[in-house]
């Protein structure tokens, strides 16, 4: 496990970028952390590093949003999920499970605990904690 302290959104973005460089497709990235911990900041930076050109917003009201990738070879899609207002049953119903582990897709889930039972065993876990001011701790494992 890797534990990092960041002191700005930019530093958090750099951590996401580093993780993005490892992704080949088929991975699920589960983000945990309270409101304001930096999950969406992390998701936006990861998407950007994967080559997403569109603005990645929090998909809170639509639960998930897919973005097509053109510069990552066999990795063709980034799926951004915000499970805050959802649960496993709802996520399954709208088809999330069909994306999990798909070799052409990276799935990132904010509020991953809401759909914990759906996540594959080898999910990459990112825990984010607000430490006051602009400080955040980020632990990446898997
Ligand atoms: P979440 O999705 O977890 O609710 P957001 O990424 O939407 O969090 O919001 C995090 C907020 O905290 C943003 O306004 C961001 O600018 C601010 N912020 C301050 N310091 C940091 C940091 N070190 N890492 C990430 N975000 C930070
Ligand atoms: Mg968010």
Coordinates of N, CA and C and ligand atoms in Angstrom, one line a residue:
X1 N 0.8 -1.2 0.0 CA 0.0 0.0 0.0 C 0.9 1.2 0.0
X2 N 0.4 2.2 -0.7 CA 1.1 3.5 -0.8 C 0.3 4.6 -0.2
X3 N 0.9 5.3 0.8 CA 0.1 6.4 1.4 C 0.8 7.7 1.1
X4 N 0.0 8.7 0.7 CA 0.6 9.9 0.2 C -0.2 11.1 0.9
X5 N 0.5 12.1 1.2 CA -0.1 13.3 1.7 C -0.1 14.4 0.5
X6 N -1.2 14.9 0.2 CA -1.2 16.0 -0.8 C -1.7 17.3 -0.1
X7 N -1.2 18.4 -0.6 CA -1.5 19.7 0.0 C -2.2 20.6 -1.0
X8 N -2.6 20.1 -2.2 CA -3.4 20.9 -3.2 C -4.1 19.9 -4.1
X9 N -5.1 20.4 -4.8 CA -5.8 19.6 -5.8 C -4.8 19.2 -6.9
X10 N -3.9 20.0 -7.2 CA -2.9 19.7 -8.2 C -2.0 18.4 -7.8
X11 N -1.7 18.4 -6.5 CA -0.9 17.2 -6.1 C -1.8 15.9 -6.1
X12 N -3.0 16.1 -5.8 CA -3.9 14.9 -5.8 C -4.1 14.5 -7.3
X13 N -4.1 15.4 -8.2 CA -4.2 15.1 -9.6 C -3.0 14.3 -10.1
X14 N -1.8 14.7 -9.5 CA -0.6 14.0 -9.9 C -0.6 12.5 -9.4
X15 N -1.2 12.3 -8.3 CA -1.4 10.9 -7.8 C -2.3 10.1 -8.7
X16 N -3.4 10.7 -9.2 CA -4.3 10.1 -10.1 C -3.6 9.8 -11.4
X17 N -2.8 10.7 -11.9 CA -2.1 10.6 -13.1 C -1.1 9.4 -13.1
X18 N -0.5 9.3 -11.9 CA 0.5 8.2 -11.7 C -0.3 6.8 -11.8
X19 N -1.5 6.8 -11.2 CA -2.2 5.5 -11.2 C -2.7 5.3 -12.7
X20 N -3.1 6.3 -13.4 CA -3.6 6.2 -14.7 C -2.6 5.5 -15.6
X21 N -1.3 5.8 -15.4 CA -0.3 5.3 -16.2 C -0.2 3.8 -16.1
X22 N -0.7 3.2 -15.0 CA -0.6 1.8 -14.8 C -1.8 1.0 -15.5
X23 N -2.8 1.8 -15.8 CA -4.1 1.1 -16.3 C -4.0 0.7 -17.7
X24 N -4.5 -0.6 -18.0 CA -4.4 -1.2 -19.3 C -5.8 -1.5 -19.8
X25 N -6.8 -1.5 -18.9 CA -8.1 -1.9 -19.2 C -8.5 -3.1 -18.4
X26 N -9.8 -3.1 -17.9 CA -10.2 -4.2 -17.1 C -10.2 -3.9 -15.6
X27 N -9.5 -2.8 -15.3 CA -9.4 -2.4 -13.9 C -10.6 -1.7 -13.3
X28 N -10.9 -1.9 -12.1 CA -11.9 -1.1 -11.3 C -11.2 -0.4 -10.3
X29 N -11.4 0.9 -10.2 CA -10.8 1.8 -9.2 C -11.9 2.3 -8.2
X30 N -11.8 1.9 -7.0 CA -12.8 2.2 -6.0 C -12.4 3.3 -5.1
X31 N -13.1 4.4 -5.1 CA -12.7 5.6 -4.3 C -13.6 5.6 -3.0
X32 N -12.9 5.8 -1.9 CA -13.6 5.9 -0.6 C -13.2 7.3 0.0
X33 N -14.1 7.9 0.7 CA -13.8 9.2 1.4 C -15.0 10.1 1.4
X34 N -15.1 10.9 2.4 CA -16.2 11.7 2.7 C -16.3 12.8 1.6
X35 N -17.4 13.5 1.7 CA -17.7 14.7 0.8 C -16.5 15.7 1.0
X36 N -15.9 16.1 -0.2 CA -14.8 17.0 -0.1 C -13.5 16.4 0.0
X37 N -13.4 15.1 0.1 CA -12.1 14.4 0.3 C -11.3 14.5 -1.0
X38 N -11.9 14.7 -2.1 CA -11.2 14.9 -3.3 C -11.4 13.8 -4.4
X39 N -12.5 13.0 -4.2 CA -12.7 11.9 -5.1 C -13.0 12.4 -6.5
X40 N -13.8 13.4 -6.7 CA -14.1 13.9 -8.1 C -12.8 14.5 -8.7
X41 N -12.1 15.2 -7.9 CA -10.8 15.8 -8.3 C -9.9 14.7 -8.8
X42 N -9.8 13.6 -8.1 CA -9.0 12.5 -8.5 C -9.6 11.9 -9.8
X43 N -10.9 11.7 -9.9 CA -11.5 11.1 -11.0 C -11.2 11.9 -12.3
X44 N -11.4 13.2 -12.1 CA -11.2 14.1 -13.3 C -9.7 14.1 -13.8
X45 N -8.8 14.0 -12.9 CA -7.4 13.9 -13.3 C -7.1 12.6 -13.9
X46 N -7.6 11.5 -13.4 CA -7.4 10.2 -14.0 C -8.0 10.1 -15.4
X47 N -9.2 10.7 -15.6 CA -9.8 10.7 -16.9 C -9.0 11.5 -17.9
X48 N -8.5 12.6 -17.4 CA -7.7 13.5 -18.3 C -6.4 12.7 -18.7
X49 N -5.8 12.0 -17.8 CA -4.6 11.3 -18.1 C -4.8 10.1 -19.0
X50 N -6.1 9.6 -19.0 CA -6.4 8.6 -20.0 C -6.8 9.1 -21.3
X51 N -6.9 10.4 -21.4 CA -7.2 11.0 -22.7 C -8.6 11.5 -22.9
X52 N -9.4 11.6 -21.9 CA -10.7 12.1 -22.0 C -10.6 13.6 -22.2
X53 N -11.3 14.1 -23.2 CA -11.2 15.5 -23.6 C -12.4 16.3 -23.0
X54 N -13.5 15.6 -22.9 CA -14.7 16.3 -22.3 C -14.5 16.6 -20.8
X55 N -15.3 17.5 -20.3 CA -15.3 17.9 -18.9 C -15.9 16.7 -18.1
X56 N -15.2 16.2 -17.2 CA -15.8 15.1 -16.4 C -16.4 15.8 -15.1
X57 N -17.7 15.7 -15.0 CA -18.4 16.2 -13.9 C -18.8 15.1 -13.0
X58 N -19.3 15.4 -11.8 CA -19.7 14.4 -10.9 C -21.1 13.9 -11.5
X59 N -21.1 12.6 -11.7 CA -22.4 12.0 -12.3 C -23.4 11.7 -11.3
X60 N -23.5 12.5 -10.2 CA -24.3 12.2 -9.1 C -25.8 11.8 -9.4
X61 N -26.3 12.6 -10.3 CA -27.8 12.4 -10.6 C -28.0 11.3 -11.7
X62 N -27.0 10.9 -12.4 CA -27.2 9.9 -13.4 C -26.5 8.6 -13.1
X63 N -25.8 8.6 -11.9 CA -25.1 7.5 -11.4 C -23.8 7.1 -12.2
X64 N -23.9 7.0 -13.5 CA -22.7 6.7 -14.3 C -22.7 7.4 -15.6
X65 N -21.4 7.6 -16.0 CA -21.2 8.4 -17.3 C -20.0 7.7 -18.0
X66 N -20.2 7.4 -19.3 CA -19.1 6.8 -20.0 C -18.4 7.8 -20.9
X67 N -17.1 7.6 -21.1 CA -16.3 8.5 -21.9 C -15.5 7.6 -22.8
X68 N -15.5 7.8 -24.1 CA -14.7 7.0 -25.1 C -13.3 7.5 -25.1
X69 N -12.3 6.6 -25.2 CA -10.9 6.9 -25.3 C -10.4 6.5 -26.6
X70 N -9.5 7.3 -27.1 CA -9.0 7.0 -28.5 C -7.5 6.8 -28.5
X71 N -6.8 7.1 -27.4 CA -5.4 7.1 -27.5 C -4.7 6.1 -26.6
X72 N -5.5 5.1 -26.2 CA -4.9 4.2 -25.2 C -5.0 2.7 -25.7
X73 N -4.9 2.6 -27.0 CA -4.9 1.2 -27.6 C -6.1 0.5 -27.3
X74 N -6.0 -0.7 -26.7 CA -7.2 -1.6 -26.4 C -8.1 -1.0 -25.3
X75 N -7.6 0.0 -24.6 CA -8.4 0.6 -23.6 C -9.3 1.7 -24.3
X76 N -10.6 1.4 -24.3 CA -11.5 2.2 -25.2 C -12.5 3.0 -24.4
X77 N -12.6 2.8 -23.1 CA -13.7 3.4 -22.4 C -13.3 3.7 -20.9
X78 N -13.7 4.9 -20.4 CA -13.6 5.2 -19.0 C -15.0 5.4 -18.5
X79 N -15.4 4.7 -17.5 CA -16.7 4.8 -16.9 C -16.6 5.4 -15.5
X80 N -17.2 6.5 -15.3 CA -17.2 7.3 -14.1 C -18.5 7.0 -13.3
X81 N -18.5 6.4 -12.2 CA -19.7 6.1 -11.4 C -19.6 6.9 -10.1
X82 N -20.8 7.5 -9.7 CA -20.9 8.1 -8.4 C -22.1 7.4 -7.7
X83 N -21.7 6.5 -6.8 CA -22.7 5.7 -6.2 C -23.4 6.3 -5.0
X84 N -23.1 7.6 -4.7 CA -23.6 8.2 -3.5 C -25.1 8.0 -3.3
X85 N -25.9 8.2 -4.3 CA -27.3 8.1 -4.2 C -27.9 6.8 -4.6
X86 N -26.9 5.8 -4.9 CA -27.3 4.6 -5.4 C -27.1 3.4 -4.5
X87 N -27.3 2.2 -5.0 CA -27.0 1.0 -4.2 C -26.7 -0.1 -5.2
X88 N -26.3 -1.3 -4.8 CA -25.9 -2.3 -5.6 C -27.0 -2.7 -6.6
X89 N -28.3 -2.8 -6.1 CA -29.4 -3.2 -6.9 C -29.6 -2.3 -8.1
X90 N -29.6 -1.0 -7.7 CA -29.8 0.0 -8.7 C -28.7 0.0 -9.8
X91 N -27.5 -0.1 -9.3 CA -26.3 -0.1 -10.2 C -26.4 -1.3 -11.1
X92 N -26.8 -2.4 -10.6 CA -26.9 -3.6 -11.5 C -28.0 -3.4 -12.5
X93 N -29.1 -2.8 -12.1 CA -30.2 -2.5 -13.0 C -29.8 -1.6 -14.1
X94 N -29.0 -0.7 -13.9 CA -28.6 0.2 -15.0 C -27.4 -0.3 -15.8
X95 N -27.0 -1.5 -15.4 CA -26.0 -2.2 -16.3 C -24.5 -2.1 -15.9
X96 N -24.3 -1.6 -14.7 CA -22.9 -1.4 -14.2 C -22.1 -2.7 -14.3
X97 N -22.7 -3.8 -13.9 CA -22.0 -5.1 -13.8 C -21.4 -5.5 -15.1
X98 N -22.1 -5.1 -16.2 CA -21.6 -5.5 -17.5 C -20.3 -4.8 -17.9
X99 N -20.0 -3.7 -17.2 CA -18.7 -3.0 -17.5 C -17.6 -3.4 -16.6
X100 N -17.9 -4.0 -15.4 CA -16.8 -4.4 -14.5 C -16.0 -5.5 -15.0
X101 N -14.7 -5.2 -15.1 CA -13.7 -6.2 -15.6 C -13.7 -6.4 -17.1
X102 N -14.5 -5.6 -17.8 CA -14.4 -5.6 -19.3 C -13.0 -5.1 -19.7
X103 N -12.3 -5.9 -20.5 CA -10.9 -5.6 -20.8 C -10.7 -4.3 -21.6
X104 N -11.7 -3.7 -22.1 CA -11.5 -2.4 -22.9 C -12.0 -1.2 -22.0
X105 N -12.2 -1.4 -20.7 CA -12.8 -0.4 -19.9 C -12.1 -0.3 -18.6
X106 N -11.9 1.0 -18.1 CA -11.5 1.3 -16.8 C -12.8 1.9 -16.1
X107 N -13.1 1.3 -14.9 CA -14.3 1.8 -14.2 C -13.8 2.5 -12.9
X108 N -14.2 3.7 -12.7 CA -13.9 4.4 -11.4 C -15.2 4.6 -10.6
X109 N -15.2 4.3 -9.4 CA -16.4 4.4 -8.6 C -16.2 5.3 -7.4
X110 N -16.9 6.4 -7.3 CA -16.9 7.3 -6.1 C -18.0 6.7 -5.2
X111 N -17.7 6.8 -3.9 CA -18.6 6.2 -2.9 C -18.7 4.7 -3.1
X112 N -17.6 4.0 -3.3 CA -17.6 2.6 -3.7 C -18.2 1.7 -2.6
X113 N -18.2 2.2 -1.3 CA -18.9 1.4 -0.3 C -20.3 1.1 -0.5
X114 N -21.0 2.0 -1.3 CA -22.4 1.9 -1.6 C -22.7 0.7 -2.5
X115 N -21.7 0.3 -3.2 CA -21.9 -0.9 -4.1 C -20.8 -2.0 -3.9
X116 N -20.3 -2.0 -2.7 CA -19.2 -2.9 -2.3 C -19.4 -4.3 -2.9
X117 N -20.6 -4.9 -2.7 CA -20.8 -6.3 -3.0 C -20.6 -6.6 -4.5
X118 N -20.6 -5.5 -5.4 CA -20.5 -5.7 -6.8 C -19.0 -5.7 -7.3
X119 N -18.1 -5.2 -6.4 CA -16.8 -4.9 -6.8 C -15.9 -6.2 -6.9
X120 N -15.2 -6.4 -8.0 CA -14.3 -7.6 -8.2 C -13.3 -7.6 -7.1
X121 N -12.8 -8.8 -6.8 CA -11.7 -9.0 -5.8 C -10.5 -8.1 -6.0
X122 N -10.1 -8.0 -7.3 CA -8.8 -7.3 -7.5 C -9.0 -5.8 -7.8
X123 N -10.1 -5.3 -7.3 CA -10.3 -3.9 -7.4 C -9.2 -3.0 -6.7
X124 N -8.8 -2.0 -7.4 CA -7.8 -1.0 -6.9 C -8.5 -0.1 -5.9
X125 N -8.0 -0.1 -4.7 CA -8.7 0.7 -3.6 C -8.0 2.0 -3.4
X126 N -8.7 3.1 -3.4 CA -8.1 4.5 -3.1 C -8.9 5.1 -2.0
X127 N -8.2 5.2 -0.8 CA -8.9 5.9 0.3 C -8.4 7.3 0.5
X128 N -9.4 8.2 0.5 CA -9.0 9.6 0.6 C -9.5 10.2 1.9
X129 N -8.7 11.0 2.6 CA -9.2 11.6 3.8 C -8.8 13.1 3.9
X130 N -9.8 13.8 4.3 CA -9.6 15.3 4.5 C -8.9 15.5 5.8
X131 N -7.7 16.1 5.8 CA -6.9 16.3 7.0 C -6.9 17.8 7.4
X132 N -7.8 18.6 7.0 CA -7.9 20.0 7.4 C -7.2 20.8 6.3
X133 N -7.8 22.0 6.0 CA -7.3 22.9 5.0 C -7.2 22.1 3.7
X134 N -6.1 22.2 3.0 CA -6.0 21.6 1.7 C -5.2 20.2 1.8
X135 N -5.0 19.8 3.0 CA -4.3 18.5 3.2 C -5.3 17.3 3.0
X136 N -4.8 16.3 2.2 CA -5.6 15.1 2.1 C -4.6 14.0 2.1
X137 N -5.0 12.9 2.8 CA -4.2 11.6 2.6 C -4.8 10.7 1.6
X138 N -4.0 10.1 0.8 CA -4.5 9.2 -0.2 C -3.8 7.9 -0.1
X139 N -4.5 6.8 0.1 CA -3.9 5.5 0.2 C -4.3 4.7 -1.0
X140 N -3.4 4.1 -1.7 CA -3.7 3.3 -2.9 C -3.3 1.9 -2.6
X141 N -4.2 1.0 -2.8 CA -3.7 -0.4 -2.7 C -4.4 -1.3 -3.7
X142 N -3.7 -2.3 -4.1 CA -4.2 -3.2 -5.1 C -3.7 -2.9 -6.5
Ligands
LIG1 P1 -15.4 14.6 -3.4 O1 -15.8 14.1 -4.8 O2 -14.7 13.6 -2.6 O3 -16.7 15.1 -2.7 P2 -14.2 16.9 -4.7 O4 -13.0 16.5 -5.5 O5 -15.5 17.2 -5.4 O6 -14.4 15.9 -3.5 O7 -13.9 18.2 -3.9 C1 -12.7 18.4 -3.2 C2 -12.5 19.9 -2.9 O8 -11.4 20.1 -2.1 C3 -12.3 20.7 -4.2 O9 -13.0 21.9 -4.1 C4 -10.8 20.9 -4.2 O10 -10.4 22.0 -4.9 C5 -10.5 21.0 -2.8 N1 -9.1 20.6 -2.4 C6 -8.3 21.2 -1.6 N2 -7.2 20.6 -1.4 C7 -7.3 19.4 -2.0 C8 -6.4 18.3 -2.2 N3 -5.2 18.2 -1.6 N4 -6.8 17.3 -3.0 C9 -8.0 17.3 -3.6 N5 -8.9 18.3 -3.5 C10 -8.5 19.4 -2.7
LIG2 MG1 -17.5 13.6 -5.8

